[in-house]
Amino acid sequence: RRGRTSPGATSPRPSAPHPRWELAGHAGAAPFHWSESLGRRGLIRPRPRSVVVQLQLEDTVKMAAVSALVRRPLRQVSGLLRRRFHRTAPAALQVTVRDAINQGMDEELERDEKVFLLGEEVAQYDGAYKVSRGLWKKYGDKRIIDTPISEMGFAGIAVGAAMAGLRPICEFMTFNFSMQAIDQVINSAAKTYYMSGGLQSVPIVFRGPNGASAGVAAQHSQCFAAWYGHCPGLKVVSPWNSEDAKGLIKSAIRDNNPVVVLENELMYGVPFELPSEAQSKDFLIPIGKAKIERQGTHVTVVAHSRPVGHCLEAATVLSKEGIECEVVNLRTIRPMDIETIENSVMKTNHLVTVEGGWPQFGVGAEICARIMEGQAFNFLDAPAVRVTGADVPMPYAKILEDNSVPQVKDIIFAIKKTLNI
Amino acid sequence: MYYLDANRLIPFQKCDLHRLEEGPPVTTVLTREDGLRYYRMMQTVRRMELKADQLYKQKIIRGFCHLCDGQEACCVGLEAGINPTDHLITAYRAHGFTFTRGLSVREILAELTGRRGGCAKGKGGSMHMYAKNFYGGNGIVGAQVPLGAGIALACKYNGKDEVCLTLYGDGAANQGQIFEAYNMAALWKLPCIFICENNRYGMGTSVERAAASTDYYKRGDFIPGLRVDGMDVLCVREATKFAAAHCRAGKGPILMELQTYRYHGHSMSDPGVSYRTREEIQEVRSKSDPIMLLKDRMVNNDLASVEELKEIDVEVRKEIEDAAQFATADPEPPLEELGYHIYSSDPPFEVRGANQWIKFKSIS
């Protein structure tokens, strides 16, 4: 079987057809059953990815399932959690993604007086999405600056301030508006260190909500992960939960390079368990490292941002059917941690990528291309599959919008297809 | 023959004012020392640009090459009006400023020829040269103006009384982001001196064909402005000192329009005569050449002799010649460094080349 081929081998793949779904049940062809991959499991031990915080993965799954029940009275939910978690992390705390970002920025503002925040409504309004709540009151006009509606202008001002040695956080109310300023992000920020031969660095953070929201239609729902992920000189991160949000915003602010932080509006209000390590003022998540949110053996499911939660839900549903998904939370779009994905694919032999953005030239497309080029290709038992946003500008009507973003059922369907079930 | 501390009171043109009660003085003291220094600097810039022209025609310099001969009084005069601790940012016609901000002709020419001895190690070229407190060298027309306002914000933030000179051309003056920068600079009283280097043509489009209002010093609207004779190094110097004092006093931004002229076309691929007449170019050369104006002033005011200035010319020529030699002989950057300087302060990593098997090492 392919799985036993040594990674560097160039022998052609066996002539038996791939278990592609078009051929499933084809008269005469022996259908491939996922249980046949049992033989290969256990041959490759996954290497633990080093991350700053190791959560109990089982608890994370339950946490994700619970977090989806946000509408329930908090008392009920936290009672559940308190009972569940006291044996693992006595000092654990429930924090929404919004508050995690707020804490991260607050801590960095306090730590380094060169850090400052600018953007529309970030100061006196407490942030359009209340992410910067309380910061203006604490730090004042010098450090928290309300700007006029001039994206190109204030993004350029932020980049100039970074060139002159300050450490700005430039907020875009949504990344859709960053298109007006994209020249400053790419040409003035991303490329400058290279063009100057290493003389001029640009320690800036661009942050804001990215991707689809709810009912905001086409001009306010675009995902920019692929656009920014395309450019050398930029770092691009995409947090999912509170721990991600806090650790990544802090790393981004401390990084001496331009970092784009793609948050998600729908995740802002979602509470997650913040383990005690993540409550430290020096808690950082390294940029460029993915995290395995859930161990599995049958299929690797890679996602970033909000879809990570959907993947975990899908994994919970499939687990009841005996299918164990390994869910990888990318955390960083650029530089992408392809090694974690490769190691996972070499273990599970199947790959499904999930993202909110459009399919063409997207994050999933890049993952598939890199898997093809690397050693993990020889371990694939089926072509890699992408689950993405629909290839349309985002419609407004609820039924249309719901079907323009990847839903849990779409992920489950794709996983079963690739496993030929 | 001349006293070292000889100086004269020199009169020059009054500046037109916008929203200002009073402007810079109409006379200034020119010392012999300063005069000789300005002369040498302007002559160096002039000869350096002409050498770049030559090297470009020999195909030793490639790509973009925007020359500023004719505009020497701007870069030298501006530098004379500020401190080395002040900041400056401009667009792509930047070789003169790169020199006045402190880089050597050698480093500049070697960057133009794309060699490892270039100030950006050959990675940037004509439009991307950086020095201390000099932020380039920017290729996207107008983008440098918000950057300059941002540098001014940093000056104010740090509280060190520094100012930022933010330059742009008459063509760029119509960019929207400049008006966004005007607004924020005025709102937050940033110590930003906006400077429009009006050389009458934005590429091939004359100012009359591009701007509904060619009074560029008034385009800042609520920002006070002055129109300056950009061919007179002393007028530029005094206006700059005046503008810098305005900003340092915390009065917010100010706008200067320098009326100047470029002898070359927009870039080396533009002969520069399809949209203007040779007569016009010749007239400016004979009546308003900045180097000639300074020379006449110094000689007529007994601050220097013609022979002395000729000697400087010879020295400058030699310096440029040596620099051109270096720029031509220096090897290109090593291929191994193709991937260097993607990220700052990071451990080394791999950068993909033209195919998946070609990898370049990247160090910060």
PDB file of N, CA, C and O in Angstrom, chain A residues 3-57:
ATOM      1  N   GLY A   3       0.989   3.706   1.866  1.00  0.00           N
ATOM      2  CA  GLY A   3       1.504   4.159   3.151  1.00  0.00           C
ATOM      3  C   GLY A   3       2.871   3.610   3.478  1.00  0.00           C
ATOM      4  O   GLY A   3       3.612   4.204   4.221  1.00  0.00           O
ATOM      5  N   ARG A   4       3.212   2.466   2.937  1.00  0.00           N
ATOM      6  CA  ARG A   4       4.497   1.880   3.283  1.00  0.00           C
ATOM      7  C   ARG A   4       5.601   2.297   2.333  1.00  0.00           C
ATOM      8  O   ARG A   4       6.739   1.912   2.468  1.00  0.00           O
ATOM      9  N   THR A   5       5.238   3.102   1.350  1.00  0.00           N
ATOM     10  CA  THR A   5       6.292   3.589   0.458  1.00  0.00           C
ATOM     11  C   THR A   5       7.168   4.559   1.237  1.00  0.00           C
ATOM     12  O   THR A   5       6.662   5.392   1.963  1.00  0.00           O
ATOM     13  N   SER A   6       8.473   4.452   1.063  1.00  0.00           N
ATOM     14  CA  SER A   6       9.342   5.389   1.793  1.00  0.00           C
ATOM     15  C   SER A   6       9.174   6.790   1.197  1.00  0.00           C
ATOM     16  O   SER A   6       8.936   6.930   0.015  1.00  0.00           O
ATOM     17  N   PRO A   7       9.276   7.782   2.041  1.00  0.00           N
ATOM     18  CA  PRO A   7       8.946   9.151   1.615  1.00  0.00           C
ATOM     19  C   PRO A   7       9.682   9.622   0.378  1.00  0.00           C
ATOM     20  O   PRO A   7       9.115  10.311  -0.438  1.00  0.00           O
ATOM     21  N   GLY A   8      10.916   9.227   0.218  1.00  0.00           N
ATOM     22  CA  GLY A   8      11.652   9.787  -0.910  1.00  0.00           C
ATOM     23  C   GLY A   8      11.469   9.012  -2.189  1.00  0.00           C
ATOM     24  O   GLY A   8      11.994   9.351  -3.236  1.00  0.00           O
ATOM     25  N   ALA A   9      10.691   7.912  -2.136  1.00  0.00           N
ATOM     26  CA  ALA A   9      10.610   7.031  -3.303  1.00  0.00           C
ATOM     27  C   ALA A   9       9.916   7.716  -4.457  1.00  0.00           C
ATOM     28  O   ALA A   9       8.988   8.494  -4.290  1.00  0.00           O
ATOM     29  N   THR A  10      10.393   7.435  -5.640  1.00  0.00           N
ATOM     30  CA  THR A  10       9.778   8.051  -6.811  1.00  0.00           C
ATOM     31  C   THR A  10       8.999   7.032  -7.628  1.00  0.00           C
ATOM     32  O   THR A  10       8.640   7.275  -8.770  1.00  0.00           O
ATOM     33  N   SER A  11       8.729   5.860  -7.048  1.00  0.00           N
ATOM     34  CA  SER A  11       8.006   4.848  -7.825  1.00  0.00           C
ATOM     35  C   SER A  11       6.601   5.343  -8.090  1.00  0.00           C
ATOM     36  O   SER A  11       6.004   6.033  -7.274  1.00  0.00           O
ATOM     37  N   PRO A  12       6.047   5.027  -9.231  1.00  0.00           N
ATOM     38  CA  PRO A  12       4.700   5.521  -9.564  1.00  0.00           C
ATOM     39  C   PRO A  12       3.671   4.882  -8.646  1.00  0.00           C
ATOM     40  O   PRO A  12       3.901   3.830  -8.076  1.00  0.00           O
ATOM     41  N   ARG A  13       2.560   5.558  -8.509  1.00  0.00           N
ATOM     42  CA  ARG A  13       1.513   5.058  -7.637  1.00  0.00           C
ATOM     43  C   ARG A  13       0.922   3.794  -8.254  1.00  0.00           C
ATOM     44  O   ARG A  13       0.931   3.624  -9.451  1.00  0.00           O
ATOM     45  N   PRO A  14       0.353   2.926  -7.394  1.00  0.00           N
ATOM     46  CA  PRO A  14      -0.215   1.667  -7.916  1.00  0.00           C
ATOM     47  C   PRO A  14      -1.281   1.944  -8.963  1.00  0.00           C
ATOM     48  O   PRO A  14      -1.938   2.988  -8.940  1.00  0.00           O
ATOM     49  N   SER A  15      -1.444   1.025  -9.874  1.00  0.00           N
ATOM     50  CA  SER A  15      -2.357   1.286 -10.979  1.00  0.00           C
ATOM     51  C   SER A  15      -3.811   1.124 -10.576  1.00  0.00           C
ATOM     52  O   SER A  15      -4.699   1.517 -11.303  1.00  0.00           O
ATOM     53  N   ALA A  16      -4.057   0.568  -9.405  1.00  0.00           N
ATOM     54  CA  ALA A  16      -5.451   0.462  -8.963  1.00  0.00           C
ATOM     55  C   ALA A  16      -6.009   1.863  -8.816  1.00  0.00           C
ATOM     56  O   ALA A  16      -5.316   2.775  -8.402  1.00  0.00           O
ATOM     57  N   PRO A  17      -7.278   2.066  -9.193  1.00  0.00           N
ATOM     58  CA  PRO A  17      -7.817   3.439  -9.142  1.00  0.00           C
ATOM     59  C   PRO A  17      -7.874   3.948  -7.713  1.00  0.00           C
ATOM     60  O   PRO A  17      -8.055   3.194  -6.783  1.00  0.00           O
ATOM     61  N   HIS A  18      -7.711   5.260  -7.590  1.00  0.00           N
ATOM     62  CA  HIS A  18      -7.926   5.898  -6.299  1.00  0.00           C
ATOM     63  C   HIS A  18      -9.354   5.620  -5.881  1.00  0.00           C
ATOM     64  O   HIS A  18     -10.232   5.532  -6.712  1.00  0.00           O
ATOM     65  N   PRO A  19      -9.595   5.559  -4.577  1.00  0.00           N
ATOM     66  CA  PRO A  19     -10.990   5.388  -4.145  1.00  0.00           C
ATOM     67  C   PRO A  19     -11.762   6.679  -4.303  1.00  0.00           C
ATOM     68  O   PRO A  19     -12.252   7.244  -3.371  1.00  0.00           O
ATOM     69  N   ARG A  20     -11.797   7.227  -5.517  1.00  0.00           N
ATOM     70  CA  ARG A  20     -12.507   8.485  -5.734  1.00  0.00           C
ATOM     71  C   ARG A  20     -13.996   8.242  -5.642  1.00  0.00           C
ATOM     72  O   ARG A  20     -14.499   7.204  -5.988  1.00  0.00           O
ATOM     73  N   TRP A  21     -14.682   9.257  -5.199  1.00  0.00           N
ATOM     74  CA  TRP A  21     -16.076   9.042  -4.921  1.00  0.00           C
ATOM     75  C   TRP A  21     -16.885   8.735  -6.175  1.00  0.00           C
ATOM     76  O   TRP A  21     -17.892   8.084  -6.133  1.00  0.00           O
ATOM     77  N   GLU A  22     -16.399   9.187  -7.360  1.00  0.00           N
ATOM     78  CA  GLU A  22     -17.173   8.890  -8.567  1.00  0.00           C
ATOM     79  C   GLU A  22     -17.199   7.403  -8.849  1.00  0.00           C
ATOM     80  O   GLU A  22     -18.091   6.891  -9.489  1.00  0.00           O
ATOM     81  N   LEU A  23     -16.133   6.718  -8.373  1.00  0.00           N
ATOM     82  CA  LEU A  23     -16.034   5.309  -8.691  1.00  0.00           C
ATOM     83  C   LEU A  23     -16.638   4.427  -7.606  1.00  0.00           C
ATOM     84  O   LEU A  23     -16.716   3.216  -7.744  1.00  0.00           O
ATOM     85  N   ALA A  24     -17.042   5.066  -6.499  1.00  0.00           N
ATOM     86  CA  ALA A  24     -17.566   4.284  -5.385  1.00  0.00           C
ATOM     87  C   ALA A  24     -18.778   3.489  -5.859  1.00  0.00           C
ATOM     88  O   ALA A  24     -19.663   4.015  -6.523  1.00  0.00           O
ATOM     89  N   GLY A  25     -18.790   2.260  -5.560  1.00  0.00           N
ATOM     90  CA  GLY A  25     -19.928   1.444  -5.912  1.00  0.00           C
ATOM     91  C   GLY A  25     -19.972   1.090  -7.382  1.00  0.00           C
ATOM     92  O   GLY A  25     -20.921   0.520  -7.878  1.00  0.00           O
ATOM     93  N   HIS A  26     -18.889   1.450  -8.088  1.00  0.00           N
ATOM     94  CA  HIS A  26     -18.817   1.130  -9.506  1.00  0.00           C
ATOM     95  C   HIS A  26     -18.845  -0.379  -9.678  1.00  0.00           C
ATOM     96  O   HIS A  26     -18.169  -1.111  -8.961  1.00  0.00           O
ATOM     97  N   ALA A  27     -19.631  -0.828 -10.622  1.00  0.00           N
ATOM     98  CA  ALA A  27     -19.755  -2.268 -10.817  1.00  0.00           C
ATOM     99  C   ALA A  27     -18.394  -2.884 -11.079  1.00  0.00           C
ATOM    100  O   ALA A  27     -17.643  -2.433 -11.924  1.00  0.00           O
ATOM    101  N   GLY A  28     -18.077  -3.874 -10.293  1.00  0.00           N
ATOM    102  CA  GLY A  28     -16.829  -4.586 -10.527  1.00  0.00           C
ATOM    103  C   GLY A  28     -15.682  -4.077  -9.687  1.00  0.00           C
ATOM    104  O   GLY A  28     -14.772  -4.827  -9.362  1.00  0.00           O
ATOM    105  N   ALA A  29     -15.698  -2.802  -9.280  1.00  0.00           N
ATOM    106  CA  ALA A  29     -14.583  -2.276  -8.481  1.00  0.00           C
ATOM    107  C   ALA A  29     -14.853  -2.569  -7.019  1.00  0.00           C
ATOM    108  O   ALA A  29     -15.942  -2.317  -6.520  1.00  0.00           O
ATOM    109  N   ALA A  30     -13.859  -3.139  -6.348  1.00  0.00           N
ATOM    110  CA  ALA A  30     -14.031  -3.427  -4.920  1.00  0.00           C
ATOM    111  C   ALA A  30     -14.007  -2.112  -4.169  1.00  0.00           C
ATOM    112  O   ALA A  30     -13.019  -1.394  -4.236  1.00  0.00           O
ATOM    113  N   PRO A  31     -15.076  -1.766  -3.497  1.00  0.00           N
ATOM    114  CA  PRO A  31     -15.061  -0.486  -2.795  1.00  0.00           C
ATOM    115  C   PRO A  31     -14.053  -0.509  -1.647  1.00  0.00           C
ATOM    116  O   PRO A  31     -13.871  -1.508  -0.991  1.00  0.00           O
ATOM    117  N   PHE A  32     -13.409   0.626  -1.456  1.00  0.00           N
ATOM    118  CA  PHE A  32     -12.426   0.766  -0.390  1.00  0.00           C
ATOM    119  C   PHE A  32     -13.154   1.138   0.885  1.00  0.00           C
ATOM    120  O   PHE A  32     -14.018   1.999   0.889  1.00  0.00           O
ATOM    121  N   HIS A  33     -12.863   0.448   1.953  1.00  0.00           N
ATOM    122  CA  HIS A  33     -13.495   0.798   3.216  1.00  0.00           C
ATOM    123  C   HIS A  33     -12.464   1.411   4.154  1.00  0.00           C
ATOM    124  O   HIS A  33     -11.325   0.979   4.217  1.00  0.00           O
ATOM    125  N   TRP A  34     -12.868   2.413   4.870  1.00  0.00           N
ATOM    126  CA  TRP A  34     -11.927   3.163   5.698  1.00  0.00           C
ATOM    127  C   TRP A  34     -11.229   2.256   6.700  1.00  0.00           C
ATOM    128  O   TRP A  34     -10.124   2.526   7.123  1.00  0.00           O
ATOM    129  N   SER A  35     -11.880   1.105   7.056  1.00  0.00           N
ATOM    130  CA  SER A  35     -11.246   0.256   8.057  1.00  0.00           C
ATOM    131  C   SER A  35      -9.981  -0.387   7.531  1.00  0.00           C
ATOM    132  O   SER A  35      -9.161  -0.878   8.300  1.00  0.00           O
ATOM    133  N   GLU A  36      -9.806  -0.394   6.205  1.00  0.00           N
ATOM    134  CA  GLU A  36      -8.571  -0.969   5.672  1.00  0.00           C
ATOM    135  C   GLU A  36      -7.361  -0.138   6.020  1.00  0.00           C
ATOM    136  O   GLU A  36      -6.235  -0.603   5.957  1.00  0.00           O
ATOM    137  N   SER A  37      -7.612   1.089   6.386  1.00  0.00           N
ATOM    138  CA  SER A  37      -6.463   1.918   6.760  1.00  0.00           C
ATOM    139  C   SER A  37      -5.978   1.554   8.158  1.00  0.00           C
ATOM    140  O   SER A  37      -4.968   2.045   8.607  1.00  0.00           O
ATOM    141  N   LEU A  38      -6.734   0.649   8.840  1.00  0.00           N
ATOM    142  CA  LEU A  38      -6.320   0.227  10.179  1.00  0.00           C
ATOM    143  C   LEU A  38      -4.898  -0.280  10.180  1.00  0.00           C
ATOM    144  O   LEU A  38      -4.133  -0.061  11.097  1.00  0.00           O
ATOM    145  N   GLY A  39      -4.579  -0.977   9.083  1.00  0.00           N
ATOM    146  CA  GLY A  39      -3.253  -1.574   9.011  1.00  0.00           C
ATOM    147  C   GLY A  39      -2.128  -0.569   9.128  1.00  0.00           C
ATOM    148  O   GLY A  39      -1.053  -0.864   9.612  1.00  0.00           O
ATOM    149  N   ARG A  40      -2.418   0.648   8.657  1.00  0.00           N
ATOM    150  CA  ARG A  40      -1.308   1.609   8.646  1.00  0.00           C
ATOM    151  C   ARG A  40      -1.237   2.422   9.927  1.00  0.00           C
ATOM    152  O   ARG A  40      -0.249   3.051  10.207  1.00  0.00           O
ATOM    153  N   ARG A  41      -2.329   2.363  10.659  1.00  0.00           N
ATOM    154  CA  ARG A  41      -2.316   3.206  11.859  1.00  0.00           C
ATOM    155  C   ARG A  41      -1.359   2.636  12.873  1.00  0.00           C
ATOM    156  O   ARG A  41      -1.208   1.451  13.029  1.00  0.00           O
ATOM    157  N   GLY A  42      -0.696   3.488  13.562  1.00  0.00           N
ATOM    158  CA  GLY A  42       0.247   3.054  14.573  1.00  0.00           C
ATOM    159  C   GLY A  42       1.646   2.916  14.037  1.00  0.00           C
ATOM    160  O   GLY A  42       2.598   2.812  14.807  1.00  0.00           O
ATOM    161  N   LEU A  43       1.805   2.956  12.705  1.00  0.00           N
ATOM    162  CA  LEU A  43       3.159   2.852  12.155  1.00  0.00           C
ATOM    163  C   LEU A  43       3.920   4.147  12.352  1.00  0.00           C
ATOM    164  O   LEU A  43       5.135   4.160  12.481  1.00  0.00           O
ATOM    165  N   ILE A  44       3.166   5.211  12.298  1.00  0.00           N
ATOM    166  CA  ILE A  44       3.832   6.507  12.442  1.00  0.00           C
ATOM    167  C   ILE A  44       3.311   7.160  13.706  1.00  0.00           C
ATOM    168  O   ILE A  44       2.135   7.410  13.833  1.00  0.00           O
ATOM    169  N   ARG A  45       4.219   7.414  14.615  1.00  0.00           N
ATOM    170  CA  ARG A  45       3.808   8.075  15.834  1.00  0.00           C
ATOM    171  C   ARG A  45       3.859   9.580  15.596  1.00  0.00           C
ATOM    172  O   ARG A  45       4.856  10.088  15.120  1.00  0.00           O
ATOM    173  N   PRO A  46       2.754  10.236  15.922  1.00  0.00           N
ATOM    174  CA  PRO A  46       2.802  11.690  15.697  1.00  0.00           C
ATOM    175  C   PRO A  46       3.807  12.344  16.629  1.00  0.00           C
ATOM    176  O   PRO A  46       3.911  11.995  17.792  1.00  0.00           O
ATOM    177  N   ARG A  47       4.581  13.267  16.071  1.00  0.00           N
ATOM    178  CA  ARG A  47       5.515  14.012  16.913  1.00  0.00           C
ATOM    179  C   ARG A  47       4.733  15.124  17.601  1.00  0.00           C
ATOM    180  O   ARG A  47       4.035  15.871  16.929  1.00  0.00           O
ATOM    181  N   PRO A  48       4.850  15.214  18.914  1.00  0.00           N
ATOM    182  CA  PRO A  48       4.089  16.300  19.554  1.00  0.00           C
ATOM    183  C   PRO A  48       4.612  17.654  19.087  1.00  0.00           C
ATOM    184  O   PRO A  48       5.809  17.880  18.997  1.00  0.00           O
ATOM    185  N   ARG A  49       3.682  18.509  18.683  1.00  0.00           N
ATOM    186  CA  ARG A  49       4.070  19.860  18.271  1.00  0.00           C
ATOM    187  C   ARG A  49       4.335  20.647  19.540  1.00  0.00           C
ATOM    188  O   ARG A  49       3.551  20.598  20.462  1.00  0.00           O
ATOM    189  N   SER A  50       5.415  21.382  19.606  1.00  0.00           N
ATOM    190  CA  SER A  50       5.666  22.146  20.820  1.00  0.00           C
ATOM    191  C   SER A  50       4.884  23.454  20.755  1.00  0.00           C
ATOM    192  O   SER A  50       5.006  24.226  19.825  1.00  0.00           O
ATOM    193  N   VAL A  51       4.025  23.622  21.685  1.00  0.00           N
ATOM    194  CA  VAL A  51       3.298  24.887  21.794  1.00  0.00           C
ATOM    195  C   VAL A  51       3.480  25.376  23.216  1.00  0.00           C
ATOM    196  O   VAL A  51       3.842  24.621  24.096  1.00  0.00           O
ATOM    197  N   VAL A  52       3.215  26.613  23.415  1.00  0.00           N
ATOM    198  CA  VAL A  52       3.456  27.180  24.729  1.00  0.00           C
ATOM    199  C   VAL A  52       2.545  26.531  25.765  1.00  0.00           C
ATOM    200  O   VAL A  52       2.919  26.279  26.878  1.00  0.00           O
ATOM    201  N   VAL A  53       1.318  26.267  25.377  1.00  0.00           N
ATOM    202  CA  VAL A  53       0.370  25.692  26.337  1.00  0.00           C
ATOM    203  C   VAL A  53      -0.151  24.389  25.808  1.00  0.00           C
ATOM    204  O   VAL A  53      -0.547  24.285  24.674  1.00  0.00           O
ATOM    205  N   GLN A  54      -0.141  23.380  26.617  1.00  0.00           N
ATOM    206  CA  GLN A  54      -0.711  22.096  26.227  1.00  0.00           C
ATOM    207  C   GLN A  54      -2.010  21.927  26.998  1.00  0.00           C
ATOM    208  O   GLN A  54      -1.989  21.766  28.204  1.00  0.00           O
ATOM    209  N   LEU A  55      -3.125  22.027  26.335  1.00  0.00           N
ATOM    210  CA  LEU A  55      -4.393  21.783  27.015  1.00  0.00           C
ATOM    211  C   LEU A  55      -4.689  20.304  26.980  1.00  0.00           C
ATOM    212  O   LEU A  55      -4.193  19.585  26.125  1.00  0.00           O
ATOM    213  N   GLN A  56      -5.519  19.850  27.878  1.00  0.00           N
ATOM    214  CA  GLN A  56      -6.022  18.497  27.780  1.00  0.00           C
ATOM    215  C   GLN A  56      -6.918  18.477  26.557  1.00  0.00           C
ATOM    216  O   GLN A  56      -7.938  19.151  26.523  1.00  0.00           O
ATOM    217  N   LEU A  57      -6.547  17.696  25.543  1.00  0.00           N
ATOM    218  CA  LEU A  57      -7.254  17.782  24.266  1.00  0.00           C
ATOM    219  C   LEU A  57      -8.695  17.319  24.386  1.00  0.00           C
ATOM    220  O   LEU A  57      -9.592  17.873  23.787  1.00  0.00           O
TER     221      LEU A  57
END
